Amino acid sequence: MKKKEKVSKISLQKLFAPKQVQIEMSELSALRNQLYKRKRVYFLIWRDQQLFTKSEPTQDYEDIKKATKDFVKAVGEKYADSSSIQGERAHSDGPLPSGWSAGEEDRTRSSSTKATEPVFMKKAKTDDVGFGGLDQDHYAECYPGGMEEVDATVNSDDEIDFSKMDVGNCMETISHQGKHYQKLLSSIALKWMTVVRLVDKVSRMRKLNWTENGSRSVRFFKKESQVKQSYNLIRPSPLECVLPGATLNGGQWIGPNGVVPCDGGNNQNVQCTVGSGASLSIHINPANGFLQPPGDGWYKCCLPTDCSDPSTNIIFANIFNFAQIESFTAELPSDMTVYPQKYKLNCVKIGYHSYSINIRIGSTALASYTNCYDPSNSCSGTVLDSSTNTIRYNVDITWDGMTVSSGSISQSTTGDQMYQCKVEVFDQPTRTRSVTVKVPSASPSSLTEVNKTATTITVNWTALDSSDADGYVVNVTSDTDTVQTIQVEGSSNNTITLNGLRGGTTYSITGRAYQQLLGPTSSTTRVFTHCQEEDIYLTYNGNCFPNGSYLWDSRVNAVTKAISCVLPGTSLTTGQWVRVADPDDPVDCDSNSASDPFRCTNVTSPATINFYLAQGLPAAQEGWYKCCLPTDCSDPSTNIIFANIFRFSEIESFTVVDLFSDMTVYPQEYKLNCIKIGHYQYGISMRIGSTALVDYTNCDDQNSNCPGTILASSNNTVNKTATTITVNWTALDSSDADGYVVNVTSDTDTVQTVQVEGSSNNTITLNGLRELTTYSITVRAYQQLLGPASSTIRVFTHCQHETYNGNCFPNGSYFWDNRVNSVTDSISCVLPGTSLSTGQWVGVNDLDDPVDCNNNDPFNCTEVTSPDASISIYLSPNQTLPADQEGFYKCCLPTDCNTATNIIFANIFRYAEIESFSTANLPSDMTVHPQEYKLNCVKIGYYQYNISLKVGNTPLASYINCDDRNDSTSCPSTVIDNNMYTIKYTVNITWDGVTVSSGSISQSATGDQMYQCKVEVTDQLTRTRNIDIKVPATAPSSLTEVNKTVTTITVSWTALDSSDADGYVVNVTSDTDTVQTVQVEGSSNNTITLNGLRVKATYNITVRAYQQLLGPASSAISVQTLPVNNSINWTLISSIAQLNNTQYRIDCLTTTDINPSNNVYWSVNGVMKSNSMYTSIDVLTYNNTLLVYPDPLGVSVNVTCIAMIGGVNYSKFVILQVPSGPPNSVKVFILGATSIRVNWTNSSEANGYVIEYTTGRVSRSALFTSENEVVLTNLSSTSTYTISVYSYIDLPSVNSTVTVLKFDVPSPVTSLSVSNVSTTGITVNWTIPSRDNYVTYYTISYTPSCPQLSSVNEIVSVAPHQSTTTYSYTLIGLYSGMNYTITVRAGNVLGGSDPSSVKIDTMPTAPTGVPTSLSVLQPINNLTWNEVDCSKHNGLITGYTVIISNSSITYSVTSTKRYIILNDLVLDTVYIISVAAVNSAGSGPFSDPIALLLHPSQSSQLPAASGLHSVDVMPIIYVFIISTVYPSDDL
C-alpha cells in the first residue's frame, strides 16, 4: 500500500526515499488552494536524479521575482557541474507523458556529435530575471529531426503540429540492474533548469513517484498546446537554448525571417548571442524597439549543428507580439444517442491584457466580447494563468441536426461546422484560429424495412463512404415517444435489428450518420409490427383488430384505409376475402360493382390481402366477410378470420358483465353493456321486454351529449407556479389501465403529451410551462390502446413580475393613466424571494431622474421590503399625466437601476395607445397553401376613437366613431379587458403568393408585406404601429432534376441569399392532385430528395422560397419516376431442336432501389420461384435472370417478374407462345440409299419446324427449318426410323403423328388373295406389309399353266403413305379355264420385296381348239389323235367326243382318252370320223374329219366327193382325210 505524504511538509532537501512516495493530483490541487490563500510560492527542481522543493512566503510580484532568482541560483551553484544531469525514467506501467517512449526499439540518432546530457533552455544567471513571463512548463522533452520537423511545421495550417513532432525518437533502451530503463540521450527544455512554478499549474500535473529501490520516475504534465514566449519577456533578458555537454558546431535559431544572425546584426529586432558550450540565446534589444510583425511567429533552435543537419536536436518556441491564441478546441460528445447534442468550444487567449475576442460560425457570431481587460476580468473568461494573461473563453453549443445554437443565437448549417476564434488588439495583427467539427452533410438514404416480426424490425440503408461517416444512429419513435435510440459504429454497418418492440404498433424510424456530430436525419420509414408472431390477424389504420371486429364502411373506403389480413411467416398463394352470405362468390380484387363493391391488393410475403371499399356499400352487401390465407377458402387447412363491415352504425357487442358468483347476496346486481360503433348521430335504447331501461335520442358523439363510459375521470389541479402545474385524478383499477397519458394544450396548440406508467400513478407535475397562460388539460387511460379523454380542466399559471388590479402583466405592458391614478390602482412591480434595498421606477426618457416616491413628479410610489421586494407606482391624485411624461417606465429590483439585474418595463400613456400590433397564426408549416394568418391590433385606453389597418395604401379594415362603452357592431372587435378598454381588432389575411386578400379586399404584393395599424382620438396624438412580414420577392431559379429512382426524385435549384430566404417549399403534383409539399429549412439547402412517390408516375414540381411567408412559385418542371420493372425480354440460348431441353433466358431489368435477392420473384405459369441470378448493369439497374424450359411441350409459358417495393408488387410478364398444334400431313419419301425427304402442310401461325428422327434407341437427331420440307441424309439403310415433326412459335408444339419408316426394301405383302374370277379376268387382293414400309409400286406377275404361254408382269405404281391398307388389281385378257400362278411384290427405289404367290384358274369355256393328227393304228383299229392346243383348252379337258358316220348311220363315241378302238365296222364301207375335246363348259369344235374305208385287202376307189382323200392303209382299212367339211346328218 502506498503511503501518502502531504506536499506542504516537503522542505528544501534531497529526497531519496527508500520507500515509495506518491503525490496525488487531489493533494496538489489542495496545496494550490492553500498556497493561494497563504500567498506562498512553491518551487520544484529535478536535477541529477534528485528532486528539490522550496516554499517561500510572497507579498507581491517583486517577492516572486526575488524568490525565484535566489532559488534557481542556489540549486545552480550546488550543481555547477552539470555533467551528471540526466533524465531517467523507470520502465513502469501507466500513461506516459507525450514525448516519452516505452518501446524497446533503439531510436538513437547516429551522430557522433550527440550529447550525453539533456539540452535545456535557461535564462542567463547574471540577468535581473523577471518571473512573470517564463511559466512555459516542460519536463525533459524529445523531438525528431529534419523531415519530421518540416512535416510538422511547413505542412501545418496555423501552428506547429506537435502530434507529428513529438514522436519520442530520442530514447535509448538500456538494461540496468535487471530492469529496463530509458536513458534520455538528448532533450531540450524551455525553462531555466526545468523550474516549474506549481502555484498556477499544479492542477494539471499528473503525478510523480519514486520506486522503492531508489530509481525514480517523474511524470509531469507537458503543456498540451504549443510553447509560446512573449517578446516582452526577452527584452533584454535572452532566451537561452542549451545542449549540455556538447560543443557548438554551427547551431542556429531560425524564425519567420530565416536565420537569426548571431553576435551582431538585426533580423526584425531578434538578436542571437553565442554562449559557452552548445548554447545560443536570443533576445530583443530594447534599443531596437519592439518585435515587429514580420518577426512574429515560430522559432526553432538547432543544436549543436545547424538545422540542415538531419541528426541535430531541435526545439521550438513561439515568440509573439501582444496577444496570441494558445489553443482553440472543441469538447465533443462521445454518446451519439443523446439529442440534441451539446458541446463546448474553448478558445484560450494568451498575452496582452487589452483586446477583443469573438467566436463565430461562418458569419454568425456566437460570442463577442469587446474592450476586454484581463486585470478586472471584464469579459468573464476563465483565468488559467494570470501571469501570462492566459484566459479561456467558452461557448456552449447545441446542435439539433440542422441548426447550431448558443443561447438566443442560431445558425442553420449543413455538413462540417467550421468555427473561428479571433483575437484583436488595437492596431495590431488580428489572430485567428479555426477548428472544424466533422459532421455528415447527407443523411443515409434508402432506409428500408428488411424484415419484421411482432417484436423486432430489421432495417437497412445505403451506407455512406467512410470519409462521410463514422457510424449511424437509428431513432425509433411511437407516436411522439422515443422508444429506442441506437448507435451503430462503422460506416459500412448499414443494417440493424431493433428488438423489444411491441406487436401491432406503428414505429417511425429515422437514421442519421455521425462523425464528430450527428448529421441530418433521413426520411422516415414507418413500419407496423406484426400483431402476433403466428396465426392470422387483422390490422386497420395502424392498429391490430381481433377476430370478429366491426368496421364502419366510411372508414374503409380507400386503398389507404384498407383492412389488412396478415398471416406471418407464409407466402400468399390463392388467399381471398369472401362474403359469408355468399361463399361461392369471392371478392374480385381487380374490379368492383354494385354486387361486389370491394377491391383488394395483396402482398406475397408475408401473406397479406388488403381489403377496401371501392364504391358505396349497398345494404345487401354489408355484414360478415371472412379472409382466408394463404390459400382460398375452399382449402380445409387454410387460416380464416372474420370482420363485419357495416353501413352507418352497428352494435359491436351486447354483453352482461359482473354477473354474480355468490348467490347468497340479494338483491343481485349486474351490468348490461351495449357498444355502438359507427355513425355519430343516432338514438340508442336498452329494454327488457317492452320496458325501456335506458333510452337516448339525438345522440351526437361529437358533443358527447349521451352519457357513455369515461375510463379516466376526476382530474384536479393540486398545485401550480409560474412554470409548473401539478394535477391528479382518480386512479383506475390495474385491470382497467396500464397507465395514463396527460395532454396539455394552449389555445389550439398541443404543448405537452406525457405518458405516466402504472395504473396507480395518478399525479404528475407538468414543467416548462409559460407564465400568465391558460392551459387545458385532459387525461386518458391506456392499456394496449388509449381510452377516451377525461373532461377538460383549465389552469392559469402564476405571473412573476408586474401585477395590477389582481392580474398579472408581462414585461412591456401598457397602462392607461386614467386607470393608475390612485394608490389603490397602482402598478406593483414584484421580485419574489428577495428583500428590497434600493429598487426604483425610472422613466426611460429620463434615466437620470428616477420617480420620487414621496413627491408628485407626477407619480408616487409605495414600497414593500419583504417577503418579496415590491414597488407600486401610481399617478398622484389630482395629477394628470403631461404629454412629455407618458411612455415607458422601468422598474429595477431589488436595487436601483445602476446595479440591478432584474428590470421590467411598463408603458403609461394618455388617452389611447396601441398596446400591440402583431401577427397571429403566422404559418410555421409552409407546406399549406394558400397561407392564412391574422393581424391583431390591440387598442388600449380611451373608449372613443377611430382605428384602421392597411397594407401599403390599401385599407383592410377601417372603423370610425368607435365607442367601447357601447356593444356596437360597427366596430367589430374582441374585448380583452373592460377596465382598460383593451380591445383587439383582427383582420384575417389570405396570401396566395401573389395577392394579399381579406374578405373582398385584395392587393397585389411582391416581397415584404408592410402593414400599419392607426388609432386616432380627437385632438390627441395619432398612434401608429407598423409590422413588416418578410416575404421573398423572387422565386428560386434553375429548378432542375438531379436524380430519380422508382420512388424518389431529387431536385435542386439556385439558392437565394440568406437575407432573401429562410428556406424553401417544394410542391409536387400529379395531374391536379397535390402529392407532397415539403419544407426545406435553410437558405443554402437547395437540394431535396422527394420520397414515397409512385412508380413510373409523372410529377410536376415547383419550388418557392419562404421567410415568414411563401414567395412566388418557380416555373414547373415535369419528372417521371423510374419503373420498378424496366423491361422483360426472353432469349433463346440453345437450339430449339433440343425440344423440351431447349433453354430460354428471361431477363428482367429492375431498379437498384430494391434488393434483388429478397424483393424480386418469378412466377412461371403460376409457380413461384425465387430470384437467384442477378447482375448490376449500372447504378440504377439490376438484370435479373431466369432460365426456363418448355416442359411439357405444347404449353405456353407465362413468365412474370415480380418486384416488391414498399409492400406493393410491380410485375411485368412475357409469354412464350406455342402453336395450337403440330403440323399436318407429315409424309416421308425415300430419295435414295442414304436420304429421305420429309414434308408436311405449312402452318400460318408457326415460325418454323423441328424434325426429330431416331433409329430405335441407338441415336437421336433433330434439326429445324422454316420451310415445309426437309431432306434427311447420311441415313443408314436397313434401319427403321421414327420421325416426328413439331411446329414452333416461341416454344415447340406437341409432336406430330409419329411416322415410322423402314429404310429398306418393303416386306412381302400379306393376305394375298383373288376375287372376281371370270373366264378372262382375275382380281388380285393383298395387304400392305406394314405402315413403316415405304412402297412406291407393286409388281404383279401371272404365269399360265400352259407351257406354250409366257409369264406376264404388270407394275402398279402407288403413292406412298396411302391411307388404305389393302390393294386390289384386276388382271384381264386371260385364257379361260387357265390355271395361273399369280405373284405380288412390293417395291421402292431400293428394290422389291420377296414375292407372295397364289394359284387360281379362270372360269372355263368350251374348248376352242380341236384334236389333230387323227390316225388309225392297226392291227386293232385304234383311232388316236393329238391333244388340243393348251391355250385353247379353256378349262380342263375331261374327255373327247368321236363322231363316226357312214352312209347309213352316224353315232358318237366318248372317250376320256385320246384314242378309241373302232369295232364293228362294215367292210368296204366308208366311215367319216371327227373328234372334239370336251371340258366342263362343253364340247369344243370337231377336228377335220377323216374317211375310213374298211376293205378286205384291196384298194377301192373313194366316192368322188369333194374334199375326201383316200388313205392307203393296210389291206383291210383305208382312211381318207376330209378337209373343211364337217360331218353332218347328210353324211
PDB file of N, CA and C in Angstrom, residues 378-436:
ATOM      1  N   SER A 378     -12.991  41.632 -17.225  1.00  0.00           N
ATOM      2  CA  SER A 378     -14.228  42.307 -17.628  1.00  0.00           C
ATOM      3  C   SER A 378     -15.049  41.498 -18.624  1.00  0.00           C
ATOM      4  N   CYS A 379     -14.435  40.499 -19.264  1.00  0.00           N
ATOM      5  CA  CYS A 379     -15.171  39.707 -20.252  1.00  0.00           C
ATOM      6  C   CYS A 379     -15.508  38.319 -19.734  1.00  0.00           C
ATOM      7  N   SER A 380     -15.359  38.133 -18.433  1.00  0.00           N
ATOM      8  CA  SER A 380     -15.835  36.905 -17.772  1.00  0.00           C
ATOM      9  C   SER A 380     -15.254  35.640 -18.368  1.00  0.00           C
ATOM     10  N   GLY A 381     -14.004  35.659 -18.756  1.00  0.00           N
ATOM     11  CA  GLY A 381     -13.343  34.433 -19.160  1.00  0.00           C
ATOM     12  C   GLY A 381     -12.848  33.673 -17.942  1.00  0.00           C
ATOM     13  N   THR A 382     -12.349  32.455 -18.155  1.00  0.00           N
ATOM     14  CA  THR A 382     -11.782  31.645 -17.074  1.00  0.00           C
ATOM     15  C   THR A 382     -10.277  31.857 -17.069  1.00  0.00           C
ATOM     16  N   VAL A 383      -9.746  32.350 -15.943  1.00  0.00           N
ATOM     17  CA  VAL A 383      -8.314  32.645 -15.859  1.00  0.00           C
ATOM     18  C   VAL A 383      -7.552  31.343 -15.666  1.00  0.00           C
ATOM     19  N   LEU A 384      -6.689  31.017 -16.615  1.00  0.00           N
ATOM     20  CA  LEU A 384      -5.846  29.837 -16.487  1.00  0.00           C
ATOM     21  C   LEU A 384      -4.492  30.197 -15.910  1.00  0.00           C
ATOM     22  N   ASP A 385      -3.969  31.359 -16.234  1.00  0.00           N
ATOM     23  CA  ASP A 385      -2.662  31.813 -15.736  1.00  0.00           C
ATOM     24  C   ASP A 385      -2.664  33.333 -15.793  1.00  0.00           C
ATOM     25  N   SER A 386      -2.772  33.951 -14.616  1.00  0.00           N
ATOM     26  CA  SER A 386      -2.857  35.407 -14.599  1.00  0.00           C
ATOM     27  C   SER A 386      -1.546  36.059 -14.980  1.00  0.00           C
ATOM     28  N   SER A 387      -0.422  35.376 -14.726  1.00  0.00           N
ATOM     29  CA  SER A 387       0.874  35.995 -15.027  1.00  0.00           C
ATOM     30  C   SER A 387       1.086  36.185 -16.515  1.00  0.00           C
ATOM     31  N   THR A 388       0.517  35.303 -17.315  1.00  0.00           N
ATOM     32  CA  THR A 388       0.663  35.446 -18.780  1.00  0.00           C
ATOM     33  C   THR A 388      -0.652  35.859 -19.409  1.00  0.00           C
ATOM     34  N   ASN A 389      -1.620  36.235 -18.570  1.00  0.00           N
ATOM     35  CA  ASN A 389      -2.939  36.616 -19.074  1.00  0.00           C
ATOM     36  C   ASN A 389      -3.506  35.521 -19.990  1.00  0.00           C
ATOM     37  N   THR A 390      -3.396  34.282 -19.506  1.00  0.00           N
ATOM     38  CA  THR A 390      -3.942  33.161 -20.272  1.00  0.00           C
ATOM     39  C   THR A 390      -5.387  32.965 -19.827  1.00  0.00           C
ATOM     40  N   ILE A 391      -6.325  33.262 -20.728  1.00  0.00           N
ATOM     41  CA  ILE A 391      -7.750  33.291 -20.408  1.00  0.00           C
ATOM     42  C   ILE A 391      -8.482  32.357 -21.369  1.00  0.00           C
ATOM     43  N   ARG A 392      -9.340  31.553 -20.801  1.00  0.00           N
ATOM     44  CA  ARG A 392     -10.141  30.647 -21.641  1.00  0.00           C
ATOM     45  C   ARG A 392     -11.560  31.180 -21.763  1.00  0.00           C
ATOM     46  N   TYR A 393     -12.055  31.190 -23.014  1.00  0.00           N
ATOM     47  CA  TYR A 393     -13.432  31.601 -23.296  1.00  0.00           C
ATOM     48  C   TYR A 393     -14.200  30.388 -23.824  1.00  0.00           C
ATOM     49  N   ASN A 394     -15.354  30.173 -23.217  1.00  0.00           N
ATOM     50  CA  ASN A 394     -16.183  29.017 -23.571  1.00  0.00           C
ATOM     51  C   ASN A 394     -17.445  29.475 -24.300  1.00  0.00           C
ATOM     52  N   VAL A 395     -17.861  28.657 -25.242  1.00  0.00           N
ATOM     53  CA  VAL A 395     -19.172  28.831 -25.866  1.00  0.00           C
ATOM     54  C   VAL A 395     -19.872  27.476 -25.814  1.00  0.00           C
ATOM     55  N   ASP A 396     -21.049  27.458 -25.223  1.00  0.00           N
ATOM     56  CA  ASP A 396     -21.855  26.239 -25.184  1.00  0.00           C
ATOM     57  C   ASP A 396     -22.685  26.149 -26.453  1.00  0.00           C
ATOM     58  N   ILE A 397     -22.560  25.019 -27.118  1.00  0.00           N
ATOM     59  CA  ILE A 397     -23.214  24.829 -28.414  1.00  0.00           C
ATOM     60  C   ILE A 397     -24.268  23.736 -28.278  1.00  0.00           C
ATOM     61  N   THR A 398     -25.420  23.996 -28.871  1.00  0.00           N
ATOM     62  CA  THR A 398     -26.449  22.971 -29.018  1.00  0.00           C
ATOM     63  C   THR A 398     -26.668  22.731 -30.505  1.00  0.00           C
ATOM     64  N   TRP A 399     -26.625  21.463 -30.883  1.00  0.00           N
ATOM     65  CA  TRP A 399     -26.750  21.082 -32.307  1.00  0.00           C
ATOM     66  C   TRP A 399     -27.934  20.121 -32.432  1.00  0.00           C
ATOM     67  N   ASP A 400     -28.936  20.535 -33.219  1.00  0.00           N
ATOM     68  CA  ASP A 400     -30.134  19.707 -33.360  1.00  0.00           C
ATOM     69  C   ASP A 400     -30.206  19.000 -34.701  1.00  0.00           C
ATOM     70  N   GLY A 401     -29.091  18.963 -35.397  1.00  0.00           N
ATOM     71  CA  GLY A 401     -29.062  18.297 -36.698  1.00  0.00           C
ATOM     72  C   GLY A 401     -29.243  19.240 -37.857  1.00  0.00           C
ATOM     73  N   MET A 402     -29.767  20.432 -37.599  1.00  0.00           N
ATOM     74  CA  MET A 402     -29.953  21.420 -38.662  1.00  0.00           C
ATOM     75  C   MET A 402     -29.400  22.782 -38.259  1.00  0.00           C
ATOM     76  N   THR A 403     -29.466  23.051 -36.967  1.00  0.00           N
ATOM     77  CA  THR A 403     -29.141  24.393 -36.505  1.00  0.00           C
ATOM     78  C   THR A 403     -28.137  24.329 -35.367  1.00  0.00           C
ATOM     79  N   VAL A 404     -27.114  25.169 -35.472  1.00  0.00           N
ATOM     80  CA  VAL A 404     -26.194  25.410 -34.371  1.00  0.00           C
ATOM     81  C   VAL A 404     -26.761  26.577 -33.567  1.00  0.00           C
ATOM     82  N   SER A 405     -26.933  26.377 -32.271  1.00  0.00           N
ATOM     83  CA  SER A 405     -27.459  27.460 -31.457  1.00  0.00           C
ATOM     84  C   SER A 405     -26.634  27.594 -30.189  1.00  0.00           C
ATOM     85  N   SER A 406     -26.529  28.831 -29.753  1.00  0.00           N
ATOM     86  CA  SER A 406     -25.865  29.158 -28.491  1.00  0.00           C
ATOM     87  C   SER A 406     -26.663  30.287 -27.879  1.00  0.00           C
ATOM     88  N   GLY A 407     -27.386  29.960 -26.812  1.00  0.00           N
ATOM     89  CA  GLY A 407     -28.278  30.964 -26.252  1.00  0.00           C
ATOM     90  C   GLY A 407     -29.360  31.306 -27.242  1.00  0.00           C
ATOM     91  N   SER A 408     -29.543  32.569 -27.511  1.00  0.00           N
ATOM     92  CA  SER A 408     -30.577  33.001 -28.449  1.00  0.00           C
ATOM     93  C   SER A 408     -30.078  33.065 -29.880  1.00  0.00           C
ATOM     94  N   ILE A 409     -28.825  32.742 -30.078  1.00  0.00           N
ATOM     95  CA  ILE A 409     -28.232  32.844 -31.418  1.00  0.00           C
ATOM     96  C   ILE A 409     -28.307  31.479 -32.078  1.00  0.00           C
ATOM     97  N   SER A 410     -28.707  31.451 -33.326  1.00  0.00           N
ATOM     98  CA  SER A 410     -28.774  30.186 -34.053  1.00  0.00           C
ATOM     99  C   SER A 410     -28.330  30.414 -35.489  1.00  0.00           C
ATOM    100  N   GLN A 411     -27.844  29.332 -36.078  1.00  0.00           N
ATOM    101  CA  GLN A 411     -27.349  29.402 -37.448  1.00  0.00           C
ATOM    102  C   GLN A 411     -27.588  28.040 -38.103  1.00  0.00           C
ATOM    103  N   SER A 412     -28.335  28.038 -39.203  1.00  0.00           N
ATOM    104  CA  SER A 412     -28.521  26.791 -39.939  1.00  0.00           C
ATOM    105  C   SER A 412     -27.222  26.424 -40.639  1.00  0.00           C
ATOM    106  N   THR A 413     -26.941  25.131 -40.673  1.00  0.00           N
ATOM    107  CA  THR A 413     -25.711  24.692 -41.326  1.00  0.00           C
ATOM    108  C   THR A 413     -25.870  23.264 -41.793  1.00  0.00           C
ATOM    109  N   THR A 414     -25.120  22.935 -42.805  1.00  0.00           N
ATOM    110  CA  THR A 414     -25.103  21.584 -43.354  1.00  0.00           C
ATOM    111  C   THR A 414     -23.660  21.142 -43.505  1.00  0.00           C
ATOM    112  N   GLY A 415     -23.369  19.900 -43.091  1.00  0.00           N
ATOM    113  CA  GLY A 415     -22.016  19.383 -43.232  1.00  0.00           C
ATOM    114  C   GLY A 415     -21.110  19.874 -42.122  1.00  0.00           C
ATOM    115  N   ASP A 416     -19.810  19.848 -42.396  1.00  0.00           N
ATOM    116  CA  ASP A 416     -18.828  20.197 -41.377  1.00  0.00           C
ATOM    117  C   ASP A 416     -19.081  21.595 -40.834  1.00  0.00           C
ATOM    118  N   GLN A 417     -18.904  21.721 -39.525  1.00  0.00           N
ATOM    119  CA  GLN A 417     -19.080  23.006 -38.859  1.00  0.00           C
ATOM    120  C   GLN A 417     -17.699  23.642 -38.686  1.00  0.00           C
ATOM    121  N   MET A 418     -17.531  24.811 -39.256  1.00  0.00           N
ATOM    122  CA  MET A 418     -16.238  25.496 -39.233  1.00  0.00           C
ATOM    123  C   MET A 418     -16.334  26.715 -38.323  1.00  0.00           C
ATOM    124  N   TYR A 419     -15.628  26.632 -37.226  1.00  0.00           N
ATOM    125  CA  TYR A 419     -15.646  27.698 -36.235  1.00  0.00           C
ATOM    126  C   TYR A 419     -14.333  28.469 -36.300  1.00  0.00           C
ATOM    127  N   GLN A 420     -14.420  29.725 -35.902  1.00  0.00           N
ATOM    128  CA  GLN A 420     -13.225  30.563 -35.878  1.00  0.00           C
ATOM    129  C   GLN A 420     -13.206  31.367 -34.580  1.00  0.00           C
ATOM    130  N   CYS A 421     -12.039  31.405 -33.989  1.00  0.00           N
ATOM    131  CA  CYS A 421     -11.809  32.279 -32.836  1.00  0.00           C
ATOM    132  C   CYS A 421     -10.888  33.400 -33.302  1.00  0.00           C
ATOM    133  N   LYS A 422     -11.263  34.608 -32.980  1.00  0.00           N
ATOM    134  CA  LYS A 422     -10.489  35.760 -33.440  1.00  0.00           C
ATOM    135  C   LYS A 422     -10.191  36.670 -32.247  1.00  0.00           C
ATOM    136  N   VAL A 423      -8.913  37.023 -32.094  1.00  0.00           N
ATOM    137  CA  VAL A 423      -8.466  37.938 -31.040  1.00  0.00           C
ATOM    138  C   VAL A 423      -7.889  39.177 -31.712  1.00  0.00           C
ATOM    139  N   GLU A 424      -8.364  40.361 -31.285  1.00  0.00           N
ATOM    140  CA  GLU A 424      -7.927  41.617 -31.879  1.00  0.00           C
ATOM    141  C   GLU A 424      -7.368  42.532 -30.788  1.00  0.00           C
ATOM    142  N   VAL A 425      -6.190  43.018 -31.032  1.00  0.00           N
ATOM    143  CA  VAL A 425      -5.577  44.061 -30.196  1.00  0.00           C
ATOM    144  C   VAL A 425      -5.463  45.303 -31.062  1.00  0.00           C
ATOM    145  N   PHE A 426      -5.834  46.408 -30.513  1.00  0.00           N
ATOM    146  CA  PHE A 426      -5.879  47.645 -31.296  1.00  0.00           C
ATOM    147  C   PHE A 426      -4.554  47.897 -31.999  1.00  0.00           C
ATOM    148  N   ASP A 427      -4.688  48.123 -33.291  1.00  0.00           N
ATOM    149  CA  ASP A 427      -3.541  48.495 -34.124  1.00  0.00           C
ATOM    150  C   ASP A 427      -2.498  47.390 -34.203  1.00  0.00           C
ATOM    151  N   GLN A 428      -2.936  46.134 -33.997  1.00  0.00           N
ATOM    152  CA  GLN A 428      -2.027  45.000 -34.100  1.00  0.00           C
ATOM    153  C   GLN A 428      -2.646  43.946 -35.020  1.00  0.00           C
ATOM    154  N   PRO A 429      -1.810  43.015 -35.487  1.00  0.00           N
ATOM    155  CA  PRO A 429      -2.370  41.966 -36.352  1.00  0.00           C
ATOM    156  C   PRO A 429      -3.460  41.171 -35.627  1.00  0.00           C
ATOM    157  N   THR A 430      -4.496  40.832 -36.361  1.00  0.00           N
ATOM    158  CA  THR A 430      -5.572  40.005 -35.805  1.00  0.00           C
ATOM    159  C   THR A 430      -5.128  38.545 -35.784  1.00  0.00           C
ATOM    160  N   ARG A 431      -5.383  37.874 -34.641  1.00  0.00           N
ATOM    161  CA  ARG A 431      -5.036  36.464 -34.503  1.00  0.00           C
ATOM    162  C   ARG A 431      -6.294  35.628 -34.741  1.00  0.00           C
ATOM    163  N   THR A 432      -6.194  34.607 -35.552  1.00  0.00           N
ATOM    164  CA  THR A 432      -7.335  33.725 -35.802  1.00  0.00           C
ATOM    165  C   THR A 432      -6.877  32.275 -35.696  1.00  0.00           C
ATOM    166  N   ARG A 433      -7.749  31.479 -35.168  1.00  0.00           N
ATOM    167  CA  ARG A 433      -7.563  30.029 -35.153  1.00  0.00           C
ATOM    168  C   ARG A 433      -8.892  29.408 -35.541  1.00  0.00           C
ATOM    169  N   SER A 434      -8.841  28.336 -36.269  1.00  0.00           N
ATOM    170  CA  SER A 434     -10.060  27.673 -36.723  1.00  0.00           C
ATOM    171  C   SER A 434     -10.089  26.237 -36.230  1.00  0.00           C
ATOM    172  N   VAL A 435     -11.286  25.753 -36.041  1.00  0.00           N
ATOM    173  CA  VAL A 435     -11.475  24.343 -35.730  1.00  0.00           C
ATOM    174  C   VAL A 435     -12.672  23.862 -36.548  1.00  0.00           C
ATOM    175  N   THR A 436     -12.508  22.704 -37.106  1.00  0.00           N
ATOM    176  CA  THR A 436     -13.575  22.117 -37.918  1.00  0.00           C
ATOM    177  C   THR A 436     -14.112  20.882 -37.217  1.00  0.00           C
TER     178      THR A 436
END
